[in-house]
Coordinates of C-alpha atoms and ligand atoms in Angstrom, one line a residue:
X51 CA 3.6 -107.7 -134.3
X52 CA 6.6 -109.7 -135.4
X53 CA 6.3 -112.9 -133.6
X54 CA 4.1 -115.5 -136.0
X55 CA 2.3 -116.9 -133.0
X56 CA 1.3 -113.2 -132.2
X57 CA 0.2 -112.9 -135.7
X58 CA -1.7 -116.3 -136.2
X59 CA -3.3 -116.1 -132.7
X60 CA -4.6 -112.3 -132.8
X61 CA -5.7 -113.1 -136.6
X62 CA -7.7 -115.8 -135.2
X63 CA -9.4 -114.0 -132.8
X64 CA -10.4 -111.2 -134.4
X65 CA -11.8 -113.3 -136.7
X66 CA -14.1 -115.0 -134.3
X67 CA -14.7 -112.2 -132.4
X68 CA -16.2 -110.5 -135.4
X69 CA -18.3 -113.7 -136.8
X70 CA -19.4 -114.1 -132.8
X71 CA -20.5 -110.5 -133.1
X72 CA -22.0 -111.1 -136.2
X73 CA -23.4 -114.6 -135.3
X74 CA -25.0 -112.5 -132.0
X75 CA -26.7 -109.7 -133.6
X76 CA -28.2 -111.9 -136.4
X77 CA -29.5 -113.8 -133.4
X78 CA -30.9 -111.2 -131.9
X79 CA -32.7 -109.9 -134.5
X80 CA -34.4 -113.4 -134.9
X81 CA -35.8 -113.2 -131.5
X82 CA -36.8 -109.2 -130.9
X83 CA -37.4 -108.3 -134.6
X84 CA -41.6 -107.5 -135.0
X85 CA -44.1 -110.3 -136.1
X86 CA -41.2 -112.4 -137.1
X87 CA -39.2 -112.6 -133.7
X88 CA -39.4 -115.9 -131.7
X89 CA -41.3 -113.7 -129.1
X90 CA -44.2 -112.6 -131.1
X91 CA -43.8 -115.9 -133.0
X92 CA -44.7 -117.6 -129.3
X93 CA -47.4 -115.2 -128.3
X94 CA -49.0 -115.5 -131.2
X95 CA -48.4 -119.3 -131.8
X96 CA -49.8 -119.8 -127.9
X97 CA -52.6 -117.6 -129.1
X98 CA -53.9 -119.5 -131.8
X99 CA -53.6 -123.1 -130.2
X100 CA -55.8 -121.3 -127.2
X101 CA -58.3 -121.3 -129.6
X102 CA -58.0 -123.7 -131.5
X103 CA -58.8 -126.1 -128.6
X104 CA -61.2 -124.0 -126.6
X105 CA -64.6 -125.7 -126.7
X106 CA -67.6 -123.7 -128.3
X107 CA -69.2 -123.3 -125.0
X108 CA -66.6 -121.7 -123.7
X109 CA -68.7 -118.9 -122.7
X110 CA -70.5 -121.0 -120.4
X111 CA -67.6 -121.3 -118.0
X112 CA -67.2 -118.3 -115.4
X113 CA -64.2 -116.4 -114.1
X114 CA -64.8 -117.6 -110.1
X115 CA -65.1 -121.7 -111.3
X116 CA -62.4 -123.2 -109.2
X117 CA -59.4 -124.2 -110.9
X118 CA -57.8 -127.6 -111.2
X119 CA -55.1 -128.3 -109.5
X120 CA -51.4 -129.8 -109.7
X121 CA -50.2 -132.8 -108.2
X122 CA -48.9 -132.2 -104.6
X123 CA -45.1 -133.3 -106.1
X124 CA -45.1 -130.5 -108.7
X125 CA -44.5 -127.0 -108.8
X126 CA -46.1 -124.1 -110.4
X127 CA -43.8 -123.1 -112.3
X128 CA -44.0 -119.1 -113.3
X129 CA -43.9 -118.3 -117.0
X130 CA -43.6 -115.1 -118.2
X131 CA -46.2 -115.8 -120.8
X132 CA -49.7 -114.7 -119.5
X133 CA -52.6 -115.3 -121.6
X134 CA -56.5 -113.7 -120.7
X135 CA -59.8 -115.4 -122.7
X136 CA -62.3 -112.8 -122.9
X137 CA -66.1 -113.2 -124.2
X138 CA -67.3 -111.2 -126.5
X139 CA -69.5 -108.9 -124.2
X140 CA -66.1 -108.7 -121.9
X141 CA -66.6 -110.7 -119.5
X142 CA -63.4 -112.6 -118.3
X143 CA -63.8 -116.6 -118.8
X144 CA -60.2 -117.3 -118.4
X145 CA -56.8 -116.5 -117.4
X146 CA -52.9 -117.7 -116.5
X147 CA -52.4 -117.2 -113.2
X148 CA -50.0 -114.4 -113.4
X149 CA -51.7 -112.4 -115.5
X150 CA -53.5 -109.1 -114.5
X151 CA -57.2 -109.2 -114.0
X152 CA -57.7 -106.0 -116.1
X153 CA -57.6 -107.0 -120.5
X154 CA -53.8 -106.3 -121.7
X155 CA -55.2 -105.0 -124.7
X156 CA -58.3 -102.8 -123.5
X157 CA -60.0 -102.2 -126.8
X158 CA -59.6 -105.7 -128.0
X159 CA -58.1 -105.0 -131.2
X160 CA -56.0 -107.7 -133.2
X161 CA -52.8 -107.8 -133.8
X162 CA -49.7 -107.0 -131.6
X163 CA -49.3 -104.2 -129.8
X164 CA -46.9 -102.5 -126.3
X165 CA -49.7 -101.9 -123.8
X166 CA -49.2 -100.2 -120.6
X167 CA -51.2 -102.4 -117.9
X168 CA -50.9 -101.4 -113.8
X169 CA -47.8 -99.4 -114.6
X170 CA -46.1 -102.5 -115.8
X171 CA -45.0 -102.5 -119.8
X172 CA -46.3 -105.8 -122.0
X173 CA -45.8 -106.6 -125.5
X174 CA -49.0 -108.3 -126.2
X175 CA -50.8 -110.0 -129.1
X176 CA -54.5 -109.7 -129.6
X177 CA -56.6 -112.1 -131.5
X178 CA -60.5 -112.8 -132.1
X179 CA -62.0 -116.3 -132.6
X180 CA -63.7 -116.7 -136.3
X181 CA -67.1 -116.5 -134.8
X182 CA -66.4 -113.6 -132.6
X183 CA -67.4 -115.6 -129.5
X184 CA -64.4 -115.3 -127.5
X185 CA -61.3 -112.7 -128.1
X186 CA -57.7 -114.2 -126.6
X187 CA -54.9 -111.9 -125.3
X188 CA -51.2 -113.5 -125.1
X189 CA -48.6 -110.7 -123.5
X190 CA -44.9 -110.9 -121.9
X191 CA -44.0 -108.1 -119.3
X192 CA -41.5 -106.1 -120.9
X193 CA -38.9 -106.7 -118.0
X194 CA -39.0 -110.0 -118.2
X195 CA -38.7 -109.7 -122.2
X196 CA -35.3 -107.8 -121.3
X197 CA -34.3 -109.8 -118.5
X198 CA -34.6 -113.2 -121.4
X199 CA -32.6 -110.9 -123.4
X200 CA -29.6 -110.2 -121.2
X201 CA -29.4 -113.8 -119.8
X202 CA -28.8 -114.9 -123.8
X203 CA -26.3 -112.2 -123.7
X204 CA -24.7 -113.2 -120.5
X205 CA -24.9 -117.2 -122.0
X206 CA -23.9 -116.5 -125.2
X207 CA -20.7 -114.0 -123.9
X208 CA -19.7 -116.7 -121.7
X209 CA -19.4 -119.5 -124.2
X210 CA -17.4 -117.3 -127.1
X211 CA -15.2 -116.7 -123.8
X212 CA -14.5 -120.2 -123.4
X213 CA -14.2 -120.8 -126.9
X214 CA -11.8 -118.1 -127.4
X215 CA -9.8 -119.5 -124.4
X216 CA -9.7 -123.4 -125.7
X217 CA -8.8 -122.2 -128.9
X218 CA -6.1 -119.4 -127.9
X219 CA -4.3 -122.2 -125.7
X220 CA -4.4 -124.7 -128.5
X221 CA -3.3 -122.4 -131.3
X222 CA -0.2 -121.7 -128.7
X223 CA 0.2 -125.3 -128.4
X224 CA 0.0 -126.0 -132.2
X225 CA 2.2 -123.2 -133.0
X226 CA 4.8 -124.7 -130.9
X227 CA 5.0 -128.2 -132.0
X228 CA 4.5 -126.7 -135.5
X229 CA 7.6 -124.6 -135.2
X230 CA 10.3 -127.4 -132.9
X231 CA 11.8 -128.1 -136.1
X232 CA 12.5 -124.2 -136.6
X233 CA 13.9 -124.2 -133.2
X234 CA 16.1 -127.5 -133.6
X235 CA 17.5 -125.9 -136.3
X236 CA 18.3 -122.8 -134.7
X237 CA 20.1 -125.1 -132.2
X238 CA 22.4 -126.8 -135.1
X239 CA 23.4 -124.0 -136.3
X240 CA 24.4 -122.2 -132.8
X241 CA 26.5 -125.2 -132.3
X242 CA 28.3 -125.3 -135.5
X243 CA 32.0 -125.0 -136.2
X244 CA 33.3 -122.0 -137.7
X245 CA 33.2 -122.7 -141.4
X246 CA 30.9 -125.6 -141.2
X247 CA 28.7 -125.2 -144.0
X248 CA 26.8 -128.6 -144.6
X249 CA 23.6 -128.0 -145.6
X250 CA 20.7 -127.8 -142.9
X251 CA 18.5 -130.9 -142.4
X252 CA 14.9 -130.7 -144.6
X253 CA 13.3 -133.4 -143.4
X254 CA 11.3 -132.7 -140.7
X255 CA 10.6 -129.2 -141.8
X256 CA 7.0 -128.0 -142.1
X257 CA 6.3 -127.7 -145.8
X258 CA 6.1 -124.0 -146.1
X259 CA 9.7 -123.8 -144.6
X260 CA 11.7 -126.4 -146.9
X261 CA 12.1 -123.9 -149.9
X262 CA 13.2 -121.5 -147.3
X263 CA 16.1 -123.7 -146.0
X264 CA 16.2 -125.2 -148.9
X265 CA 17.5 -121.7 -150.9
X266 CA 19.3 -121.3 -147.3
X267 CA 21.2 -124.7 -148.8
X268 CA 21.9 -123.6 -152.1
X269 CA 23.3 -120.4 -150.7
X270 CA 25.9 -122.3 -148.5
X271 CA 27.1 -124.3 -151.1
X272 CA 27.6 -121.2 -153.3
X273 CA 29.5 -119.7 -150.1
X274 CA 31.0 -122.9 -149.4
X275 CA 32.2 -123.3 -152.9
X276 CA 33.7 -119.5 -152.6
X277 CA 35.7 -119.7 -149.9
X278 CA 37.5 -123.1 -151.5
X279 CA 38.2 -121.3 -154.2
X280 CA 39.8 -118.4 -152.3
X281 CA 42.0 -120.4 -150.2
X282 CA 42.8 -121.9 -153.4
X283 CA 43.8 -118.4 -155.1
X284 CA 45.4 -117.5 -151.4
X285 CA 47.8 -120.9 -151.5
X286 CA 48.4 -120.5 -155.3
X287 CA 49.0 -116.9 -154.8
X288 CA 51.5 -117.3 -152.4
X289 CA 53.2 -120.4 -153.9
X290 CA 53.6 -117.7 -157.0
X291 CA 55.0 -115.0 -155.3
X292 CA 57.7 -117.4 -153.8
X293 CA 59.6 -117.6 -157.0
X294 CA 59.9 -113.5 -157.3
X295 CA 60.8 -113.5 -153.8
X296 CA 63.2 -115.7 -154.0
X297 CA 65.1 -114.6 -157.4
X298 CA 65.0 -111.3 -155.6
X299 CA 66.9 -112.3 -152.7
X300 CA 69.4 -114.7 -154.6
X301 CA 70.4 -112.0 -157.2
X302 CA 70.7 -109.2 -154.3
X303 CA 73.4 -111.6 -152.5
X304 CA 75.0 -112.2 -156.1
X305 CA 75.1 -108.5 -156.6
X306 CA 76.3 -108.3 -152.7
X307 CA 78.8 -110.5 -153.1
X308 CA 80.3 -109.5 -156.5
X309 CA 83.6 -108.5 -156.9
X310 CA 83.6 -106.5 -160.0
X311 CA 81.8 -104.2 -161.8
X312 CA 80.5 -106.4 -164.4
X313 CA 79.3 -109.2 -162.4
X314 CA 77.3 -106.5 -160.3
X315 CA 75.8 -104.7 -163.4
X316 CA 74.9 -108.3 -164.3
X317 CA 73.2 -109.4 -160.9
X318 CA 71.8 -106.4 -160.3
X319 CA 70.2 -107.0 -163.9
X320 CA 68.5 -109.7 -163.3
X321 CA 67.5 -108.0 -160.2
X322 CA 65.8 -105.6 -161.9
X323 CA 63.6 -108.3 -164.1
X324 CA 62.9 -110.6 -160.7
X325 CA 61.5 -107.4 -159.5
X326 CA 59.2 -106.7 -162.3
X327 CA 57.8 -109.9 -162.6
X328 CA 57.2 -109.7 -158.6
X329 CA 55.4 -105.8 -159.2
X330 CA 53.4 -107.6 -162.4
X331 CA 52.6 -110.6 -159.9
X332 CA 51.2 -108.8 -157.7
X333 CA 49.3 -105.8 -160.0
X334 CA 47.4 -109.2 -161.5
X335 CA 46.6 -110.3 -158.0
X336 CA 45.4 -106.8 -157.4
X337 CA 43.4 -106.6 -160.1
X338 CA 42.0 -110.6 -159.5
X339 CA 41.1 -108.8 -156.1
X340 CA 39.9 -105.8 -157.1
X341 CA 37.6 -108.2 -159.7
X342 CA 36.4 -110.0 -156.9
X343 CA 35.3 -106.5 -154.6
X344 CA 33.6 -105.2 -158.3
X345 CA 30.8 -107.6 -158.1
X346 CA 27.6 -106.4 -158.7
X347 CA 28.9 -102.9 -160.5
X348 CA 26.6 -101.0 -162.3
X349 CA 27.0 -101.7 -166.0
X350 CA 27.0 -99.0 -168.9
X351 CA 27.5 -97.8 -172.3
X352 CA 31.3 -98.3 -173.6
X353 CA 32.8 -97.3 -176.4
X354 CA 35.0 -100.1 -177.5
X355 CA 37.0 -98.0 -180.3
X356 CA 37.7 -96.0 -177.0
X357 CA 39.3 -98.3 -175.0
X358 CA 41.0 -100.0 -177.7
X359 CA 43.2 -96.6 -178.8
X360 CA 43.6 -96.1 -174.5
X361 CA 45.4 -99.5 -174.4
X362 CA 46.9 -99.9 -177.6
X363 CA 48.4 -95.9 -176.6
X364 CA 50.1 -97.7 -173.2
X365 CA 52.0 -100.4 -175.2
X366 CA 53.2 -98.3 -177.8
X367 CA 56.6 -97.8 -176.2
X368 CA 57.1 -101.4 -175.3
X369 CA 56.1 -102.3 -179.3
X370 CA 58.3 -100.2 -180.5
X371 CA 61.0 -101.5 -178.3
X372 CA 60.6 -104.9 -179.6
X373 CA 60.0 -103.8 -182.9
X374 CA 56.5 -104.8 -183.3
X375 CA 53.4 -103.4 -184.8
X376 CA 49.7 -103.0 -183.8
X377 CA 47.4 -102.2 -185.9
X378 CA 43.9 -101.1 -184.9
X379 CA 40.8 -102.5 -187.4
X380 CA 37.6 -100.5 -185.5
X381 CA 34.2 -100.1 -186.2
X382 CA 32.3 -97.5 -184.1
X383 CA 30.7 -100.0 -180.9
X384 CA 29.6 -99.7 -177.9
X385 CA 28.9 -102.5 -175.3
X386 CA 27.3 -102.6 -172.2
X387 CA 29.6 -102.5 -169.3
X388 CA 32.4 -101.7 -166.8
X389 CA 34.8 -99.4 -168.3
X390 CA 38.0 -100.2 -165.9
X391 CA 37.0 -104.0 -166.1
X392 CA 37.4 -104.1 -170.3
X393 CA 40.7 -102.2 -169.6
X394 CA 41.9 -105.1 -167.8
X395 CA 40.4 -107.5 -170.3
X396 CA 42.4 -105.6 -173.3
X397 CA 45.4 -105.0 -171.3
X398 CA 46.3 -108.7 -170.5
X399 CA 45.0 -110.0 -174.2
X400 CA 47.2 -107.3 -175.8
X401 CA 50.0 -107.7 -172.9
X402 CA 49.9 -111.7 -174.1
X403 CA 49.9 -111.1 -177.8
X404 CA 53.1 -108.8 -177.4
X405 CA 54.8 -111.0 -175.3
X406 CA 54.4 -114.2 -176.7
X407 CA 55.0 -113.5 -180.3
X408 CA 58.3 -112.3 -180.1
X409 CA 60.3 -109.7 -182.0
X410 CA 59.6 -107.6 -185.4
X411 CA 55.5 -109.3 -184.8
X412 CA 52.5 -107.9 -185.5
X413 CA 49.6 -107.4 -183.8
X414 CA 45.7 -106.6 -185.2
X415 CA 43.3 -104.9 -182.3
X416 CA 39.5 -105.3 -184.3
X417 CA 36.1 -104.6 -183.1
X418 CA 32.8 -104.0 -184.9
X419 CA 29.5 -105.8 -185.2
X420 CA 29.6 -109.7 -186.0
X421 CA 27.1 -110.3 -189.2
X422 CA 26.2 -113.7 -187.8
X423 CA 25.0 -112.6 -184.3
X424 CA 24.3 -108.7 -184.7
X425 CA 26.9 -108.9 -181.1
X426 CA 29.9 -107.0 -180.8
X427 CA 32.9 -108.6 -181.1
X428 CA 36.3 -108.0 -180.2
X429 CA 39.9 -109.4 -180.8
X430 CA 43.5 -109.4 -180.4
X431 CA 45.5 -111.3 -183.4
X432 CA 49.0 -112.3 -183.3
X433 CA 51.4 -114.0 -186.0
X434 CA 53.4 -115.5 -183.2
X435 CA 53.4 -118.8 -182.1
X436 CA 50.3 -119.3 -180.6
X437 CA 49.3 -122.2 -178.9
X438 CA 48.6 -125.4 -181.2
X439 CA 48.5 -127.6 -178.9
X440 CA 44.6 -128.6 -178.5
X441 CA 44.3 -129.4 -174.9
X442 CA 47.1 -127.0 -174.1
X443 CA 44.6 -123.8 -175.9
X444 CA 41.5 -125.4 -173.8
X445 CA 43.4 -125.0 -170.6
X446 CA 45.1 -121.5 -171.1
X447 CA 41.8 -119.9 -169.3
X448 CA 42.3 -121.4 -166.2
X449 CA 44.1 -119.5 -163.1
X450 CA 47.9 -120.0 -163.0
X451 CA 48.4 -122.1 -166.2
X452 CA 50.6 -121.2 -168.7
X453 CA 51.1 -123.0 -171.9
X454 CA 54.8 -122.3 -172.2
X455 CA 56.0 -123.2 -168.7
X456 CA 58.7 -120.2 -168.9
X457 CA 58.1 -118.8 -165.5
X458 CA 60.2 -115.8 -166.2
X459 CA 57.3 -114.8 -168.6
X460 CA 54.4 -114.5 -167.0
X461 CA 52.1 -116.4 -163.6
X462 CA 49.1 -117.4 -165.4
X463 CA 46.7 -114.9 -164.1
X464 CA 45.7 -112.4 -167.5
X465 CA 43.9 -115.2 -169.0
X466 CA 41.8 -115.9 -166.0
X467 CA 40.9 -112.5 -165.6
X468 CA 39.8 -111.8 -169.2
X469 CA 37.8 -115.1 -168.9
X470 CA 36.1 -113.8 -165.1
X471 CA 35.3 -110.3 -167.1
X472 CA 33.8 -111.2 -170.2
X473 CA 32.1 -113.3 -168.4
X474 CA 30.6 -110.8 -166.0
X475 CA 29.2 -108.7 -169.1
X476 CA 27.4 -112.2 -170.8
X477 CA 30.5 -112.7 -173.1
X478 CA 31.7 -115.8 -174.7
X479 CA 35.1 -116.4 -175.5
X480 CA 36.7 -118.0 -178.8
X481 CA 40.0 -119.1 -179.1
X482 CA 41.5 -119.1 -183.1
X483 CA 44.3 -118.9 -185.4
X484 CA 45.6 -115.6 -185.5
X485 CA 47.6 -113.8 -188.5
X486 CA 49.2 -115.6 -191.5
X487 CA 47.9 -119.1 -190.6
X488 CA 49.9 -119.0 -187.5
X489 CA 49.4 -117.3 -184.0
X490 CA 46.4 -116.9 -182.0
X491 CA 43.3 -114.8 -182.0
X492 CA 41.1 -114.2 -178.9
X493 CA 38.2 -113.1 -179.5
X494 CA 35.4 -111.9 -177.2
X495 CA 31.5 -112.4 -178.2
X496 CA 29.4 -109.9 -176.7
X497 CA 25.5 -109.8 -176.7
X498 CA 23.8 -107.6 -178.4
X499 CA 23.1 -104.4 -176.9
X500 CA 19.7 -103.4 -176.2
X501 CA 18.2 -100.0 -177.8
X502 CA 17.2 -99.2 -173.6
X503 CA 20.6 -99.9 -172.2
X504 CA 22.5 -97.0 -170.8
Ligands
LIG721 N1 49.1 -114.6 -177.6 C1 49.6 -115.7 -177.1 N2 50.5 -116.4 -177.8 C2 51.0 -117.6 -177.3 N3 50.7 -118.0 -176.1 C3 49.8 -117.4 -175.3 C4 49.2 -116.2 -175.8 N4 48.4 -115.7 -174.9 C5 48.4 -116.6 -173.9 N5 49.3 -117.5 -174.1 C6 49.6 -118.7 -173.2 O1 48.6 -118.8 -172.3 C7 49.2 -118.8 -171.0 C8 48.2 -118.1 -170.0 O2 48.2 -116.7 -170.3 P1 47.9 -115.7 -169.1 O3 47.8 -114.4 -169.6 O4 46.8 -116.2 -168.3 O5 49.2 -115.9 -168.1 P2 50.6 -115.3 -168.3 O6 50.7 -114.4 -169.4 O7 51.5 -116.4 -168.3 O8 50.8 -114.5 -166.9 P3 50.2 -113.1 -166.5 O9 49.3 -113.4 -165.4 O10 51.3 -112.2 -166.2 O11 49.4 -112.5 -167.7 C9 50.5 -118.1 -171.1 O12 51.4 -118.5 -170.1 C10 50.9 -118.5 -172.5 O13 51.6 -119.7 -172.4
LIG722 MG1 49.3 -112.8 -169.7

């Protein structure tokens, strides 16, 4: 059953259906059980104050004296209790009107006993007087001890009934009023603009929903605060790709419109270097995006000497264009985590270290165990310029800024995307002088890695 007022209500019920069960067999017992019922409790009860107020000389009295008799405005009313006074040589001194003329108990034995009497069943209780003078008989006709049994039955069926009813429409009712809140909020957020994601009203809430809205809440500012910053990264994105764009389209006119062979080779140049810097643009916003679509990958062992020979391997060629060097300072490491993501991470630290420091540099590519923190570390030195500039170096993480403001060099994104990843695999970034007092060193704390992790 999925609907809550299904739930509550039948829970309900079959909980007082069972304790009405329960509540009707214990009651049962406590009138039918032996000796102890109400019945035999009230035969023998009548039984005993029969005696107890009988006169001595009861015996005097005879079966044919003439009875007294009601007032004309009352009515005998029949009882299903019969009771018969016997004496003790048998003779029958008195009886309730209903009762048969023959003894219910015909060898006048105490106690209770089911005697059969004119073909008519009795449960009936038997008991002597202390001096033997008279013996007194209380019975019920078993019918009529059945018939008592069924109207409680009937009675007692009929009120649960009623109970059940009453309580079934006001559990409905109480459900209903309990849950308008639910459904005025169901209402405000049917009628909500696309992209309206103000948090729901708590107010009114029953208690045991407000931490469910409530983490409902959080979740839309976390949503909310997603989509800002994508339409951020979508205008800055586009404002970058402008500059590309356009270079490309001024130098193809140059090169269009050139009349000799020199000033084409030279338009067509920068041609060439507006189009790489539009094909590096947009591999960073690829991989930003492809960052983005990662979320949630399953993390696992990496071997950082691994990756750092894979990279270092891809910028040989353009090192040994510019003259520079890169040494690699390795300790056997492994951290926990996405192998494609720390490519990206050493790719645009390494890619930054060789652009930025210029001809005949060098470059140190280190990883091994930090003594202080028993974490892996890894970083990329350079002895280029660096950035000294304080608040300059505290910025150069954030996406599209770059230090230099040479456009031609680079859009801002690496950074941003080392930051994103080693932050995705619990890293902490450090930002430090690189070689020979000069330069800059990036380094990239990670936790320790646990003996259990892949
Ligand atoms: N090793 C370095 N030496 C000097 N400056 C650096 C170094 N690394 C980064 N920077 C500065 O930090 C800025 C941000 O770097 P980031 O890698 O984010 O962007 P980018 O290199 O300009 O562009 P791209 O997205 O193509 O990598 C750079 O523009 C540069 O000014
Ligand atoms: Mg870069």
């Amino acid at each position: 059953m999925k609907s809550l007022r299904g739930r509550l209500l039948l829970a309900t019920m079959l909980v007082l259906v069972g304790m009405w069960m329960l509540w009707s067999c214990l009651h049962i017992a406590s009138m039918t059980s032996e000796h102890t019922g109400w019945w035999d409790k009230s035969l023998r009860d009548v039984a005993h104050q029969i005696i107890t107020s009988l006169p001595e000389n009861i015996n005097l009295l005879s079966a044919d004296s003439r009875r007294l008799q009601l007032p004309a405005n009352e009515k005998a009313g029949h009882d299903d209790l019969s009771f018969q006074i016997w004496g003790s040589d048998g003779t029958s001194l008195l009886r309730s009107m209903e009762s048969p003329t023959v003894p219910l108990h015909p060898n006048f034995q105490d106690g209770f006993s089911i005697e059969e009497v004119d073909g008519r069943k009795w449960r009936v209780y038997s008991v002597q007087d202390a001096s033997g003078k008279v013996h007194v008989q209380t019975g019920i006709p078993w019918d009529a001890f059945k018939m008592d049994l069924k109207h409680w039955i009937k009675g007692a069926f009929l009120a649960a009934l009623l109970v059940f009813i009453t309580l079934a429409l006001t559990l409905k009712t109480v459900v209903r009023w309990s849950l308008k809140p639910v459904t005025c909020l169901q209402q405000d957020i049917a009628e909500r603009q696309e992209y309206d994601l103000t948090p729901l009203p708590t107010k009114k809430l029953p208690l045991e929903l407000k931490p469910l809205i409530e983490s409902f809440n959080r979740l839309l500012l976390r949503i909310d605060t997603a989509i800002n910053n994508e339409r951020q990264f979508i205008a800055d994105a586009a404002h970058e790709l402008r500059t590309p764009m356009a270079a490309i389209q001024t130098h193809a006119q140059v090169a269009a419109g050139s009349t000799t062979p020199e000033e084409t080779r030279a338009a067509l140049a920068r041609l060439v270097t507006a189009v790489e810097r539009g094909t590096r643009l947009t591999q960073q916003l690829l991989d930003s995006a492809r960052l983005e679509s990662n979320y949630g990958v399953k993390h696992e062992r990496v071997d950082l000497v691994r990756v750092i020979k894979l990279v270092a391997d891809e910028f040989d060629i353009v090192a040994q264009q510019r003259q520079q060097t890169i040494t690699i300072n390795a300790q056997p490491c492994s951290v926990c985590g996405d192998v494609d993501e720390l490519g990206i991470l050493l790719r645009n630290l390494l890619d930054n270290a060789l652009r930025y420091s210029g001809q005949g540099s060098r470059i140190e590519l280190m990883c091994g165990i930090a003594p202080s923190t028993d974490g892996i570390t890894l970083c990329v030195k350079d002895n280029g310029p660096g950035v000294p500039d304080p608040e300059q170096r505290a910025r150069i993480f954030e996406r599209f800024y770059r230090a230099d403001q040479d456009h031609r060099r680079g859009s801002g994104i690496g950074l941003s995307l080392v930051r994103r990843i080693a932050y995705s695999h619990g890293a902490e970034l450090e930002v430090t002088e690189g070689l020979d007092n000069r330069g800059l060193c990036i380094s990239v704390h990670f936790p320790v890695l646990k003996n259990d992790t892949p």
